């Protein structure tokens, strides 16, 4: 179950960065999931208004990016519970030096992973990361600097990128499709329902958003509600809030 997998990841991450001086507040509301409570009070332990966290992925083929046998990371977006979203929430924290920040924090393994799996279609990874952080990351209220004890500059930036990568590692879209017989092909096509079934099974029974461009599958978004903060909290898979733009059949899944 993604539930327990996420809890274990959270523990692993905590111990990995235990040398760091900054720490997010410990949350006790472990059963109060975002978008499942009537509360409209954003706190360091309750994601609001962006209570639907989406781990989004790309399958880029024109040009191809990333490994031929893996999807790549798009980001982690705090959507509102109705599928609308806020963006670019704090221009003062819209950093453009993400690589420098991660390096200064000693997160070099994370940076190397991102260079392989979080790649920009035009080759400008640094701008892509800055865009994802500035547009979406700064809107996650539970990682505001005020939520840290003994905050050190840009600590939340490193926490954000690490969390996105950890979530992505638990959502191997390529493998899940492949296990269902859905493999990249220049001749075969697939139905929306068979693709949805394969990824719903990966996502603990919750439906996913599938995105197409010119009839070719190129995006998937995994929706979660979170209890606690966005870094150490429990992630629960929930159904997509956004309807697919793919045709119901004849969907191409083009090789990289
Ligand atoms: C707070 O952070 C500073 C520097 O980042 C560190 O030297 C200090 O030990 C930390 N204090 C606590 C209580 O963690
Ligand atoms: C990144 O940029 C910010 C804002 O310009 C700056 O305060 C910070 O020192 C930079 N960090 C590193 C590690 O260069």
PDB file of C-alpha atoms and ligand atoms in Angstrom:
ATOM      1  CA  UNK A   1       0.000   0.000   0.000  1.00  0.00           C
ATOM      2  CA  UNK A   2       1.253   3.497  -0.804  1.00  0.00           C
ATOM      3  CA  UNK A   3       0.133   4.493   2.681  1.00  0.00           C
ATOM      4  CA  UNK A   4       2.679   2.388   4.539  1.00  0.00           C
ATOM      5  CA  UNK A   5       5.285   2.800   1.805  1.00  0.00           C
ATOM      6  CA  UNK A   6       5.086   6.574   2.245  1.00  0.00           C
ATOM      7  CA  UNK A   7       5.401   6.299   6.009  1.00  0.00           C
ATOM      8  CA  UNK A   8       8.533   4.231   5.609  1.00  0.00           C
ATOM      9  CA  UNK A   9       9.921   6.722   3.101  1.00  0.00           C
ATOM     10  CA  UNK A  10       9.245   9.552   5.499  1.00  0.00           C
ATOM     11  CA  UNK A  11      11.227   7.724   8.176  1.00  0.00           C
ATOM     12  CA  UNK A  12      14.057   7.010   5.769  1.00  0.00           C
ATOM     13  CA  UNK A  13      14.194  10.632   4.663  1.00  0.00           C
ATOM     14  CA  UNK A  14      14.161  11.870   8.229  1.00  0.00           C
ATOM     15  CA  UNK A  15      17.135   9.732   9.132  1.00  0.00           C
ATOM     16  CA  UNK A  16      19.008  10.693   5.950  1.00  0.00           C
ATOM     17  CA  UNK A  17      18.870  14.360   6.783  1.00  0.00           C
ATOM     18  CA  UNK A  18      19.158  13.951  10.550  1.00  0.00           C
ATOM     19  CA  UNK A  19      22.454  15.824  10.388  1.00  0.00           C
ATOM     20  CA  UNK A  20      20.627  18.961   9.250  1.00  0.00           C
ATOM     21  CA  UNK A  21      19.888  21.569  11.866  1.00  0.00           C
ATOM     22  CA  UNK A  22      16.494  22.695  10.588  1.00  0.00           C
ATOM     23  CA  UNK A  23      13.424  20.629  11.331  1.00  0.00           C
ATOM     24  CA  UNK A  24       9.766  20.837  10.464  1.00  0.00           C
ATOM     25  CA  UNK A  25       7.382  20.983  13.360  1.00  0.00           C
ATOM     26  CA  UNK A  26       6.207  17.512  14.446  1.00  0.00           C
ATOM     27  CA  UNK A  27       2.555  16.990  13.544  1.00  0.00           C
ATOM     28  CA  UNK A  28       0.140  15.092  15.756  1.00  0.00           C
ATOM     29  CA  UNK A  29      -2.943  15.209  13.492  1.00  0.00           C
ATOM     30  CA  UNK A  30      -2.020  11.975  11.749  1.00  0.00           C
ATOM     31  CA  UNK A  31      -5.643  11.121  10.887  1.00  0.00           C
ATOM     32  CA  UNK A  32      -6.713  14.479   9.503  1.00  0.00           C
ATOM     33  CA  UNK A  33      -6.256  14.368   5.747  1.00  0.00           C
ATOM     34  CA  UNK A  34      -6.281  17.481   3.616  1.00  0.00           C
ATOM     35  CA  UNK A  35      -9.455  17.862   1.494  1.00  0.00           C
ATOM     36  CA  UNK A  36     -11.226  15.451   3.880  1.00  0.00           C
ATOM     37  CA  UNK A  37     -11.730  17.872   6.757  1.00  0.00           C
ATOM     38  CA  UNK A  38     -14.008  20.896   6.943  1.00  0.00           C
ATOM     39  CA  UNK A  39     -11.129  22.981   8.294  1.00  0.00           C
ATOM     40  CA  UNK A  40     -10.156  26.002   6.234  1.00  0.00           C
ATOM     41  CA  UNK A  41      -7.316  26.924   8.537  1.00  0.00           C
ATOM     42  CA  UNK A  42      -3.877  26.581   6.919  1.00  0.00           C
ATOM     43  CA  UNK A  43      -1.393  25.443   9.588  1.00  0.00           C
ATOM     44  CA  UNK A  44       2.065  23.871   9.502  1.00  0.00           C
ATOM     45  CA  UNK A  45       0.309  20.496   9.882  1.00  0.00           C
ATOM     46  CA  UNK A  46      -2.609  20.994   7.475  1.00  0.00           C
ATOM     47  CA  UNK A  47      -2.250  21.593   3.746  1.00  0.00           C
ATOM     48  CA  UNK A  48      -4.719  24.311   2.795  1.00  0.00           C
ATOM     49  CA  UNK A  49      -5.915  25.630   0.391  1.00  0.00           C
ATOM     50  CA  UNK A  50      -3.642  23.401  -1.708  1.00  0.00           C
ATOM     51  CA  UNK A  51      -4.771  20.150  -0.103  1.00  0.00           C
ATOM     52  CA  UNK A  52      -4.634  17.923  -3.175  1.00  0.00           C
ATOM     53  CA  UNK A  53      -0.990  17.150  -3.855  1.00  0.00           C
ATOM     54  CA  UNK A  54      -0.248  15.861  -7.345  1.00  0.00           C
ATOM     55  CA  UNK A  55       2.903  14.023  -8.322  1.00  0.00           C
ATOM     56  CA  UNK A  56       3.034  14.739 -12.045  1.00  0.00           C
ATOM     57  CA  UNK A  57       5.061  12.908 -14.694  1.00  0.00           C
ATOM     58  CA  UNK A  58       5.947  13.234 -18.374  1.00  0.00           C
ATOM     59  CA  UNK A  59       6.577  10.831 -21.232  1.00  0.00           C
ATOM     60  CA  UNK A  60       8.545  13.071 -23.611  1.00  0.00           C
ATOM     61  CA  UNK A  61       9.261  11.789 -27.104  1.00  0.00           C
ATOM     62  CA  UNK A  62       9.597  14.915 -29.262  1.00  0.00           C
ATOM     63  CA  UNK A  63      12.402  15.366 -28.424  1.00  0.00           C
ATOM     64  CA  UNK A  64      12.921  12.385 -26.121  1.00  0.00           C
ATOM     65  CA  UNK A  65      14.151  13.071 -22.613  1.00  0.00           C
ATOM     66  CA  UNK A  66      15.321  10.791 -19.811  1.00  0.00           C
ATOM     67  CA  UNK A  67      15.874   7.020 -19.815  1.00  0.00           C
ATOM     68  CA  UNK A  68      14.034   5.024 -22.514  1.00  0.00           C
ATOM     69  CA  UNK A  69      12.475   2.793 -19.846  1.00  0.00           C
ATOM     70  CA  UNK A  70      11.244   5.456 -17.440  1.00  0.00           C
ATOM     71  CA  UNK A  71       8.833   8.345 -17.281  1.00  0.00           C
ATOM     72  CA  UNK A  72      10.318  11.608 -15.987  1.00  0.00           C
ATOM     73  CA  UNK A  73       9.340  13.983 -13.206  1.00  0.00           C
ATOM     74  CA  UNK A  74       7.215  17.050 -13.863  1.00  0.00           C
ATOM     75  CA  UNK A  75       6.651  18.169 -10.268  1.00  0.00           C
ATOM     76  CA  UNK A  76       4.568  18.176  -7.100  1.00  0.00           C
ATOM     77  CA  UNK A  77       1.603  20.532  -7.266  1.00  0.00           C
ATOM     78  CA  UNK A  78      -0.650  21.643  -4.393  1.00  0.00           C
ATOM     79  CA  UNK A  79      -4.025  21.864  -6.144  1.00  0.00           C
ATOM     80  CA  UNK A  80      -7.091  23.102  -4.318  1.00  0.00           C
ATOM     81  CA  UNK A  81      -9.607  20.413  -3.401  1.00  0.00           C
ATOM     82  CA  UNK A  82     -11.785  21.293  -6.428  1.00  0.00           C
ATOM     83  CA  UNK A  83      -8.910  20.942  -8.925  1.00  0.00           C
ATOM     84  CA  UNK A  84      -8.245  24.678  -9.340  1.00  0.00           C
ATOM     85  CA  UNK A  85      -4.902  25.922  -8.039  1.00  0.00           C
ATOM     86  CA  UNK A  86      -2.930  28.869  -6.770  1.00  0.00           C
ATOM     87  CA  UNK A  87       0.459  29.605  -8.265  1.00  0.00           C
ATOM     88  CA  UNK A  88       3.640  31.620  -7.653  1.00  0.00           C
ATOM     89  CA  UNK A  89       2.763  32.236  -4.015  1.00  0.00           C
ATOM     90  CA  UNK A  90       5.982  33.908  -2.776  1.00  0.00           C
ATOM     91  CA  UNK A  91       8.132  35.856  -5.212  1.00  0.00           C
ATOM     92  CA  UNK A  92      10.739  36.461  -2.480  1.00  0.00           C
ATOM     93  CA  UNK A  93      11.409  32.705  -2.418  1.00  0.00           C
ATOM     94  CA  UNK A  94      11.262  32.114  -6.192  1.00  0.00           C
ATOM     95  CA  UNK A  95      14.912  31.017  -6.294  1.00  0.00           C
ATOM     96  CA  UNK A  96      16.633  30.413  -9.615  1.00  0.00           C
ATOM     97  CA  UNK A  97      19.751  28.697  -8.187  1.00  0.00           C
ATOM     98  CA  UNK A  98      18.287  25.300  -7.324  1.00  0.00           C
ATOM     99  CA  UNK A  99      21.483  23.340  -8.123  1.00  0.00           C
ATOM    100  CA  UNK A 100      23.537  25.655  -5.921  1.00  0.00           C
ATOM    101  CA  UNK A 101      21.029  25.342  -3.083  1.00  0.00           C
ATOM    102  CA  UNK A 102      21.010  21.531  -3.220  1.00  0.00           C
ATOM    103  CA  UNK A 103      24.799  21.385  -3.471  1.00  0.00           C
ATOM    104  CA  UNK A 104      25.236  23.732  -0.508  1.00  0.00           C
ATOM    105  CA  UNK A 105      22.930  21.447   1.492  1.00  0.00           C
ATOM    106  CA  UNK A 106      25.026  18.399   0.618  1.00  0.00           C
ATOM    107  CA  UNK A 107      22.230  16.898  -1.448  1.00  0.00           C
ATOM    108  CA  UNK A 108      24.471  15.832  -4.322  1.00  0.00           C
ATOM    109  CA  UNK A 109      22.885  12.371  -4.790  1.00  0.00           C
ATOM    110  CA  UNK A 110      19.515  14.058  -5.127  1.00  0.00           C
ATOM    111  CA  UNK A 111      20.906  16.467  -7.709  1.00  0.00           C
ATOM    112  CA  UNK A 112      22.415  13.619  -9.766  1.00  0.00           C
ATOM    113  CA  UNK A 113      19.103  11.770  -9.705  1.00  0.00           C
ATOM    114  CA  UNK A 114      17.304  14.904 -10.876  1.00  0.00           C
ATOM    115  CA  UNK A 115      19.768  15.329 -13.737  1.00  0.00           C
ATOM    116  CA  UNK A 116      18.617  11.924 -15.052  1.00  0.00           C
ATOM    117  CA  UNK A 117      14.933  11.824 -14.112  1.00  0.00           C
ATOM    118  CA  UNK A 118      13.780  15.463 -13.769  1.00  0.00           C
ATOM    119  CA  UNK A 119      14.788  16.781 -17.150  1.00  0.00           C
ATOM    120  CA  UNK A 120      13.525  19.649 -19.234  1.00  0.00           C
ATOM    121  CA  UNK A 121      12.299  18.947 -22.758  1.00  0.00           C
ATOM    122  CA  UNK A 122      14.412  21.845 -24.074  1.00  0.00           C
ATOM    123  CA  UNK A 123      17.490  20.862 -22.071  1.00  0.00           C
ATOM    124  CA  UNK A 124      17.219  23.706 -19.556  1.00  0.00           C
ATOM    125  CA  UNK A 125      16.860  21.712 -16.334  1.00  0.00           C
ATOM    126  CA  UNK A 126      17.838  24.610 -14.076  1.00  0.00           C
ATOM    127  CA  UNK A 127      14.996  26.807 -15.371  1.00  0.00           C
ATOM    128  CA  UNK A 128      12.538  23.908 -15.220  1.00  0.00           C
ATOM    129  CA  UNK A 129      13.385  23.220 -11.556  1.00  0.00           C
ATOM    130  CA  UNK A 130      13.187  26.930 -10.697  1.00  0.00           C
ATOM    131  CA  UNK A 131       9.815  27.125 -12.458  1.00  0.00           C
ATOM    132  CA  UNK A 132       8.415  24.118 -10.591  1.00  0.00           C
ATOM    133  CA  UNK A 133       9.641  25.458  -7.265  1.00  0.00           C
ATOM    134  CA  UNK A 134       8.518  29.062  -7.817  1.00  0.00           C
ATOM    135  CA  UNK A 135       5.155  28.292  -9.385  1.00  0.00           C
ATOM    136  CA  UNK A 136       4.083  25.310  -7.251  1.00  0.00           C
ATOM    137  CA  UNK A 137       6.537  24.648  -4.383  1.00  0.00           C
ATOM    138  CA  UNK A 138       6.121  28.106  -2.867  1.00  0.00           C
ATOM    139  CA  UNK A 139       2.359  27.429  -2.577  1.00  0.00           C
ATOM    140  CA  UNK A 140       2.744  24.454  -0.217  1.00  0.00           C
ATOM    141  CA  UNK A 141       1.825  26.147   3.058  1.00  0.00           C
ATOM    142  CA  UNK A 142       3.179  23.373   5.330  1.00  0.00           C
ATOM    143  CA  UNK A 143       6.779  24.001   4.212  1.00  0.00           C
ATOM    144  CA  UNK A 144       6.757  27.733   4.813  1.00  0.00           C
ATOM    145  CA  UNK A 145       9.993  28.798   6.563  1.00  0.00           C
ATOM    146  CA  UNK A 146       7.895  29.680   9.634  1.00  0.00           C
ATOM    147  CA  UNK A 147       7.087  25.954  10.014  1.00  0.00           C
ATOM    148  CA  UNK A 148      10.728  25.109  10.791  1.00  0.00           C
ATOM    149  CA  UNK A 149      12.525  25.217  14.090  1.00  0.00           C
ATOM    150  CA  UNK A 150      16.044  26.619  13.737  1.00  0.00           C
ATOM    151  CA  UNK A 151      15.382  27.360  10.057  1.00  0.00           C
ATOM    152  CA  UNK A 152      18.401  27.663   7.809  1.00  0.00           C
ATOM    153  CA  UNK A 153      18.097  29.480   4.479  1.00  0.00           C
ATOM    154  CA  UNK A 154      16.298  27.576   1.697  1.00  0.00           C
ATOM    155  CA  UNK A 155      15.990  24.412   3.809  1.00  0.00           C
ATOM    156  CA  UNK A 156      12.441  23.953   2.507  1.00  0.00           C
ATOM    157  CA  UNK A 157      13.724  23.950  -1.076  1.00  0.00           C
ATOM    158  CA  UNK A 158      15.889  20.887  -0.458  1.00  0.00           C
ATOM    159  CA  UNK A 159      13.056  19.191   1.433  1.00  0.00           C
ATOM    160  CA  UNK A 160      10.675  19.868  -1.477  1.00  0.00           C
ATOM    161  CA  UNK A 161      12.923  18.420  -4.188  1.00  0.00           C
ATOM    162  CA  UNK A 162      13.764  15.360  -2.064  1.00  0.00           C
ATOM    163  CA  UNK A 163      10.089  14.690  -1.414  1.00  0.00           C
ATOM    164  CA  UNK A 164       9.138  14.934  -5.089  1.00  0.00           C
ATOM    165  CA  UNK A 165      11.875  12.450  -5.995  1.00  0.00           C
ATOM    166  CA  UNK A 166      10.829  10.053  -3.212  1.00  0.00           C
ATOM    167  CA  UNK A 167       7.201  10.114  -4.373  1.00  0.00           C
ATOM    168  CA  UNK A 168       8.272   9.603  -7.988  1.00  0.00           C
ATOM    169  CA  UNK A 169      10.388   6.567  -7.035  1.00  0.00           C
ATOM    170  CA  UNK A 170       7.266   4.966  -5.559  1.00  0.00           C
ATOM    171  CA  UNK A 171       5.260   5.556  -8.757  1.00  0.00           C
ATOM    172  CA  UNK A 172       7.011   3.674 -11.553  1.00  0.00           C
ATOM    173  CA  UNK A 173       4.604   4.364 -14.407  1.00  0.00           C
ATOM    174  CA  UNK A 174       6.722   2.637 -17.046  1.00  0.00           C
ATOM    175  CA  UNK A 175       6.922  -0.582 -15.025  1.00  0.00           C
ATOM    176  CA  UNK A 176       3.205  -0.602 -14.143  1.00  0.00           C
ATOM    177  CA  UNK A 177       2.179  -0.131 -17.775  1.00  0.00           C
ATOM    178  CA  UNK A 178       4.691  -2.697 -18.963  1.00  0.00           C
ATOM    179  CA  UNK A 179       3.409  -5.273 -16.440  1.00  0.00           C
ATOM    180  CA  UNK A 180      -0.050  -4.804 -17.992  1.00  0.00           C
ATOM    181  CA  UNK A 181       1.326  -5.371 -21.500  1.00  0.00           C
ATOM    182  CA  UNK A 182       1.295  -1.672 -22.345  1.00  0.00           C
ATOM    183  CA  UNK A 183       4.690  -0.959 -23.874  1.00  0.00           C
ATOM    184  CA  UNK A 184       5.916   1.813 -26.180  1.00  0.00           C
ATOM    185  CA  UNK A 185       5.260   0.960 -29.804  1.00  0.00           C
ATOM    186  CA  UNK A 186       5.284   2.783 -33.114  1.00  0.00           C
ATOM    187  CA  UNK A 187       2.377   0.656 -34.386  1.00  0.00           C
ATOM    188  CA  UNK A 188       0.228  -0.546 -31.462  1.00  0.00           C
ATOM    189  CA  UNK A 189      -2.459   1.586 -29.825  1.00  0.00           C
ATOM    190  CA  UNK A 190      -4.225   1.262 -26.466  1.00  0.00           C
ATOM    191  CA  UNK A 191      -7.585   2.124 -24.915  1.00  0.00           C
ATOM    192  CA  UNK A 192      -7.981   4.741 -22.212  1.00  0.00           C
ATOM    193  CA  UNK A 193      -9.601   2.189 -19.903  1.00  0.00           C
ATOM    194  CA  UNK A 194      -6.729  -0.305 -20.111  1.00  0.00           C
ATOM    195  CA  UNK A 195      -4.150   2.417 -19.382  1.00  0.00           C
ATOM    196  CA  UNK A 196      -6.305   3.743 -16.527  1.00  0.00           C
ATOM    197  CA  UNK A 197      -6.721   0.239 -15.056  1.00  0.00           C
ATOM    198  CA  UNK A 198      -2.960  -0.390 -15.013  1.00  0.00           C
ATOM    199  CA  UNK A 199      -2.175   2.902 -13.277  1.00  0.00           C
ATOM    200  CA  UNK A 200      -5.147   2.785 -10.894  1.00  0.00           C
ATOM    201  CA  UNK A 201      -3.741  -0.496  -9.687  1.00  0.00           C
ATOM    202  CA  UNK A 202      -0.339   1.177  -9.105  1.00  0.00           C
ATOM    203  CA  UNK A 203      -2.095   4.032  -7.252  1.00  0.00           C
ATOM    204  CA  UNK A 204      -3.861   1.922  -4.586  1.00  0.00           C
ATOM    205  CA  UNK A 205      -7.150   1.796  -6.480  1.00  0.00           C
ATOM    206  CA  UNK A 206      -7.413   5.548  -7.086  1.00  0.00           C
ATOM    207  CA  UNK A 207      -7.864   6.822 -10.644  1.00  0.00           C
ATOM    208  CA  UNK A 208      -5.192   8.994 -12.240  1.00  0.00           C
ATOM    209  CA  UNK A 209      -5.223  11.862 -14.715  1.00  0.00           C
ATOM    210  CA  UNK A 210      -4.003  10.802 -18.163  1.00  0.00           C
ATOM    211  CA  UNK A 211      -2.861  13.486 -20.597  1.00  0.00           C
ATOM    212  CA  UNK A 212      -2.454  13.128 -24.347  1.00  0.00           C
ATOM    213  CA  UNK A 213      -0.958  15.327 -27.033  1.00  0.00           C
ATOM    214  CA  UNK A 214      -2.115  14.639 -30.602  1.00  0.00           C
ATOM    215  CA  UNK A 215      -3.495  11.266 -29.487  1.00  0.00           C
ATOM    216  CA  UNK A 216      -0.238  10.188 -27.822  1.00  0.00           C
ATOM    217  CA  UNK A 217      -0.023   9.524 -24.078  1.00  0.00           C
ATOM    218  CA  UNK A 218       2.437  12.002 -22.560  1.00  0.00           C
ATOM    219  CA  UNK A 219       1.351  12.854 -18.982  1.00  0.00           C
ATOM    220  CA  UNK A 220       0.114  11.189 -15.820  1.00  0.00           C
ATOM    221  CA  UNK A 221      -0.846  12.916 -12.560  1.00  0.00           C
ATOM    222  CA  UNK A 222      -1.173  11.002  -9.269  1.00  0.00           C
ATOM    223  CA  UNK A 223      -3.422  12.744  -6.716  1.00  0.00           C
ATOM    224  CA  UNK A 224      -2.935  12.518  -2.940  1.00  0.00           C
ATOM    225  CA  UNK A 225      -4.433  13.911   0.235  1.00  0.00           C
ATOM    226  CA  UNK A 226      -1.948  14.395   3.058  1.00  0.00           C
ATOM    227  CA  UNK A 227      -2.206  14.165   6.846  1.00  0.00           C
ATOM    228  CA  UNK A 228       0.437  16.362   8.491  1.00  0.00           C
ATOM    229  CA  UNK A 229       3.004  18.359   6.567  1.00  0.00           C
ATOM    230  CA  UNK A 230       3.939  17.718   2.944  1.00  0.00           C
ATOM    231  CA  UNK A 231       7.361  16.296   3.836  1.00  0.00           C
ATOM    232  CA  UNK A 232       6.848  13.931   6.791  1.00  0.00           C
ATOM    233  CA  UNK A 233       3.073  13.513   6.503  1.00  0.00           C
ATOM    234  CA  UNK A 234       1.091  10.482   5.345  1.00  0.00           C
ATOM    235  CA  UNK A 235       0.166  10.462   1.675  1.00  0.00           C
ATOM    236  CA  UNK A 236      -3.138   8.811   0.758  1.00  0.00           C
ATOM    237  CA  UNK A 237      -3.917   8.071  -2.902  1.00  0.00           C
ATOM    238  CA  UNK A 238      -7.163   9.696  -4.078  1.00  0.00           C
ATOM    239  CA  UNK A 239      -9.039   9.827  -7.391  1.00  0.00           C
ATOM    240  CA  UNK A 240      -8.110  12.390 -10.025  1.00  0.00           C
ATOM    241  CA  UNK A 241      -9.919  15.732  -9.906  1.00  0.00           C
ATOM    242  CA  UNK A 242      -9.178  16.387 -13.571  1.00  0.00           C
ATOM    243  CA  UNK A 243     -10.764  14.643 -16.543  1.00  0.00           C
ATOM    244  CA  UNK A 244      -8.506  13.067 -19.161  1.00  0.00           C
ATOM    245  CA  UNK A 245      -8.127  14.781 -22.539  1.00  0.00           C
ATOM    246  CA  UNK A 246      -7.165  11.494 -24.232  1.00  0.00           C
ATOM    247  CA  UNK A 247      -9.430   9.759 -26.753  1.00  0.00           C
ATOM    248  CA  UNK A 248     -11.144   6.611 -25.428  1.00  0.00           C
ATOM    249  CA  UNK A 249      -9.275   4.361 -27.858  1.00  0.00           C
ATOM    250  CA  UNK A 250      -6.474   4.452 -30.421  1.00  0.00           C
ATOM    251  CA  UNK A 251      -4.047   6.012 -27.935  1.00  0.00           C
ATOM    252  CA  UNK A 252      -0.430   5.928 -29.047  1.00  0.00           C
ATOM    253  CA  UNK A 253       2.440   5.311 -26.598  1.00  0.00           C
ATOM    254  CA  UNK A 254       5.401   6.318 -28.717  1.00  0.00           C
ATOM    255  CA  UNK A 255       8.895   4.880 -28.012  1.00  0.00           C
ATOM    256  CA  UNK A 256      11.583   7.320 -26.839  1.00  0.00           C
TER     257      UNK A 256
HETATM  258  C1  LIG B   1      20.810  25.527  14.729  1.00  0.00           C
HETATM  259  O1  LIG B   1      21.510  25.676  13.497  1.00  0.00           O
HETATM  260  C2  LIG B   1      22.861  26.016  13.642  1.00  0.00           C
HETATM  261  C3  LIG B   1      23.476  26.277  12.260  1.00  0.00           C
HETATM  262  O2  LIG B   1      22.695  25.858  11.209  1.00  0.00           O
HETATM  263  C4  LIG B   1      23.598  24.919  14.383  1.00  0.00           C
HETATM  264  O3  LIG B   1      24.940  25.257  14.570  1.00  0.00           O
HETATM  265  C5  LIG B   1      22.918  24.689  15.726  1.00  0.00           C
HETATM  266  O4  LIG B   1      23.513  23.588  16.379  1.00  0.00           O
HETATM  267  C6  LIG B   1      21.428  24.418  15.537  1.00  0.00           C
HETATM  268  N1  LIG B   1      20.761  24.321  16.833  1.00  0.00           N
HETATM  269  C7  LIG B   1      19.918  23.343  17.122  1.00  0.00           C
HETATM  270  C8  LIG B   1      19.281  23.415  18.467  1.00  0.00           C
HETATM  271  O5  LIG B   1      19.645  22.438  16.332  1.00  0.00           O
HETATM  272  C1  LIG B   2      20.587  31.239  -3.948  1.00  0.00           C
HETATM  273  O1  LIG B   2      19.971  32.464  -4.253  1.00  0.00           O
HETATM  274  C2  LIG B   2      19.492  33.164  -3.120  1.00  0.00           C
HETATM  275  C3  LIG B   2      18.694  34.360  -3.617  1.00  0.00           C
HETATM  276  O2  LIG B   2      19.408  35.083  -4.528  1.00  0.00           O
HETATM  277  C4  LIG B   2      20.677  33.541  -2.240  1.00  0.00           C
HETATM  278  O3  LIG B   2      20.211  34.215  -1.093  1.00  0.00           O
HETATM  279  C5  LIG B   2      21.387  32.267  -1.814  1.00  0.00           C
HETATM  280  O4  LIG B   2      22.541  32.579  -1.080  1.00  0.00           O
HETATM  281  C6  LIG B   2      21.785  31.423  -3.026  1.00  0.00           C
HETATM  282  N1  LIG B   2      22.262  30.146  -2.535  1.00  0.00           N
HETATM  283  C7  LIG B   2      23.409  29.600  -2.916  1.00  0.00           C
HETATM  284  C8  LIG B   2      23.778  28.314  -2.269  1.00  0.00           C
HETATM  285  O5  LIG B   2      24.135  30.092  -3.764  1.00  0.00           O
END
